[in-house]
C-alpha cells in the first residue's frame, strides 16, 4: 500500500534531497499522508503531512525548507507518488525517514498506519 520509492543519502549542510513514496490507488485520494523523521533514542516525529482535502501541515523545524507534495500525473510512469523535498538541509535533519498513510489525519503516525520502509538521510556540517 505504501512503498518507499527513492531518496535518502548523504549531503552537506545546505544541500537538497528528495524522498518519494509510491502510494496504492485505493488510498491515494481518501487518506491522510505524511513523512516522519526519527533519530536514535527519540520518538519518531512528523515533519509534514497532507490531508485528503489538500491541507498541509509542517513541523516548525522544517517550515520554509521542506515541501510535501503529491503527484499522480506528471511523473513519466504515472505513479501515485508522495514527495518530500528537503532544502537547505541541516545536520539535525539527519536520521531515518519514512512515509505513512492513514484514513484520518488525527491518527497519522500511529502503529496501525500503512508505513513505508525507512531511508537514511545524513547531513554533514
Short mmCIF file of C-alpha atoms in Angstrom, two decimals:
data_model
loop_
_atom_site.label_atom_id
_atom_site.label_comp_id
_atom_site.label_asym_id
_atom_site.label_seq_id
_atom_site.Cartn_x
_atom_site.Cartn_y
_atom_site.Cartn_z
CA UNK A 1 0.00 0.00 0.00
CA UNK A 2 2.83 2.39 0.86
CA UNK A 3 6.28 1.81 -0.52
CA UNK A 4 9.39 3.94 -0.34
CA UNK A 5 10.40 4.56 -3.91
CA UNK A 6 13.53 6.62 -3.75
CA UNK A 7 15.50 9.11 -1.77
CA UNK A 8 17.85 9.27 1.15
CA UNK A 9 21.57 9.68 1.06
CA UNK A 10 24.36 11.85 2.33
CA UNK A 11 24.70 15.56 1.67
CA UNK A 12 26.46 18.55 3.12
CA UNK A 13 24.62 21.17 5.12
CA UNK A 14 22.67 23.45 2.83
CA UNK A 15 22.11 20.64 0.35
CA UNK A 16 18.97 19.14 -1.12
CA UNK A 17 17.36 15.72 -1.14
CA UNK A 18 14.01 14.48 -2.36
CA UNK A 19 12.25 11.46 -0.96
CA UNK A 20 9.35 9.73 -2.64
CA UNK A 21 6.84 7.08 -1.67
CA UNK A 22 4.53 5.22 -4.01
CA UNK A 23 1.01 5.02 -2.70
CA UNK A 24 -1.56 2.50 -3.89
CA UNK A 25 -4.59 3.78 -5.74
CA UNK A 26 -7.21 2.64 -3.28
CA UNK A 27 -5.97 5.06 -0.61
CA UNK A 28 -4.48 7.85 -2.76
CA UNK A 29 -7.47 10.21 -2.74
CA UNK A 30 -9.01 9.30 0.58
CA UNK A 31 -6.15 9.09 3.05
CA UNK A 32 -4.01 11.48 5.03
CA UNK A 33 -0.30 11.01 4.28
CA UNK A 34 2.84 12.23 5.90
CA UNK A 35 6.58 11.99 6.32
CA UNK A 36 8.30 11.10 9.57
CA UNK A 37 11.77 11.56 10.97
CA UNK A 38 13.45 9.51 13.68
CA UNK A 39 16.82 9.65 15.34
CA UNK A 40 18.19 7.07 17.77
CA UNK A 41 16.81 7.44 21.26
CA UNK A 42 13.99 9.78 20.27
CA UNK A 43 10.37 9.41 19.31
CA UNK A 44 9.51 9.40 15.65
CA UNK A 45 8.19 12.85 14.72
CA UNK A 46 6.04 14.03 11.88
CA UNK A 47 7.72 16.58 9.65
CA UNK A 48 4.99 17.12 7.07
CA UNK A 49 1.52 15.87 6.26
CA UNK A 50 -1.10 16.36 3.58
CA UNK A 51 -4.74 15.55 4.19
CA UNK A 52 -7.14 14.18 1.59
CA UNK A 53 -8.54 17.71 1.14
CA UNK A 54 -5.08 19.09 0.41
CA UNK A 55 -4.47 20.66 3.81
CA UNK A 56 -0.73 20.68 4.50
CA UNK A 57 0.97 20.82 7.88
CA UNK A 58 4.67 21.19 8.64
CA UNK A 59 6.67 20.79 11.80
CA UNK A 60 8.13 24.13 12.93
CA UNK A 61 11.63 22.79 12.46
CA UNK A 62 11.17 22.34 8.71
CA UNK A 63 8.85 25.19 7.77
CA UNK A 64 10.23 27.15 4.86
CA UNK A 65 12.71 24.38 3.99
CA UNK A 66 10.71 21.20 3.32
CA UNK A 67 7.87 20.77 0.84
CA UNK A 68 5.42 17.88 0.81
CA UNK A 69 3.54 17.23 -2.40
CA UNK A 70 1.53 14.62 -4.25
CA UNK A 71 1.90 13.76 -7.92
CA UNK A 72 -0.08 11.31 -9.95
CA UNK A 73 0.13 12.81 -13.42
CA UNK A 74 3.47 14.49 -14.02
CA UNK A 75 5.85 11.61 -13.44
CA UNK A 76 6.70 9.54 -16.54
CA UNK A 77 5.23 6.27 -15.23
CA UNK A 78 2.06 7.90 -13.86
CA UNK A 79 2.74 6.50 -10.42
CA UNK A 80 0.99 7.89 -7.38
CA UNK A 81 3.90 9.50 -5.58
CA UNK A 82 4.19 11.35 -2.30
CA UNK A 83 7.26 13.59 -2.25
CA UNK A 84 9.24 15.31 0.43
CA UNK A 85 11.59 17.93 -0.95
CA UNK A 86 14.19 18.82 1.65
CA UNK A 87 16.02 22.07 1.01
CA UNK A 88 18.73 23.82 2.99
CA UNK A 89 19.36 20.65 4.96
CA UNK A 90 20.85 20.89 8.42
CA UNK A 91 22.82 18.31 10.42
CA UNK A 92 19.85 17.96 12.77
CA UNK A 93 17.77 16.74 9.83
CA UNK A 94 19.87 13.57 9.79
CA UNK A 95 18.08 10.38 10.69
CA UNK A 96 15.70 7.84 9.27
CA UNK A 97 12.72 8.97 7.24
CA UNK A 98 9.58 7.08 6.35
CA UNK A 99 6.17 7.87 4.95
CA UNK A 100 2.81 6.81 6.30
CA UNK A 101 -0.85 6.89 5.33
CA UNK A 102 -3.98 6.65 7.42
CA UNK A 103 -7.65 7.38 6.86
CA UNK A 104 -7.85 10.26 9.34
CA UNK A 105 -5.05 12.75 9.98
CA UNK A 106 -5.51 12.76 13.73
CA UNK A 107 -4.28 9.19 13.72
CA UNK A 108 -1.26 9.82 11.47
CA UNK A 109 1.86 8.31 12.96
CA UNK A 110 0.21 5.51 14.87
CA UNK A 111 1.46 1.97 14.59
CA UNK A 112 -1.60 0.89 12.62
CA UNK A 113 -0.85 3.26 9.72
CA UNK A 114 0.41 2.00 6.41
CA UNK A 115 4.17 2.53 6.75
CA UNK A 116 6.93 2.52 4.20
CA UNK A 117 10.42 1.25 4.71
CA UNK A 118 12.85 3.70 6.24
CA UNK A 119 15.58 5.54 4.43
CA UNK A 120 18.65 7.14 5.94
CA UNK A 121 19.43 10.82 5.50
CA UNK A 122 22.81 12.08 6.66
CA UNK A 123 23.67 15.77 6.62
CA UNK A 124 27.25 16.69 7.39
CA UNK A 125 28.32 20.09 8.61
#
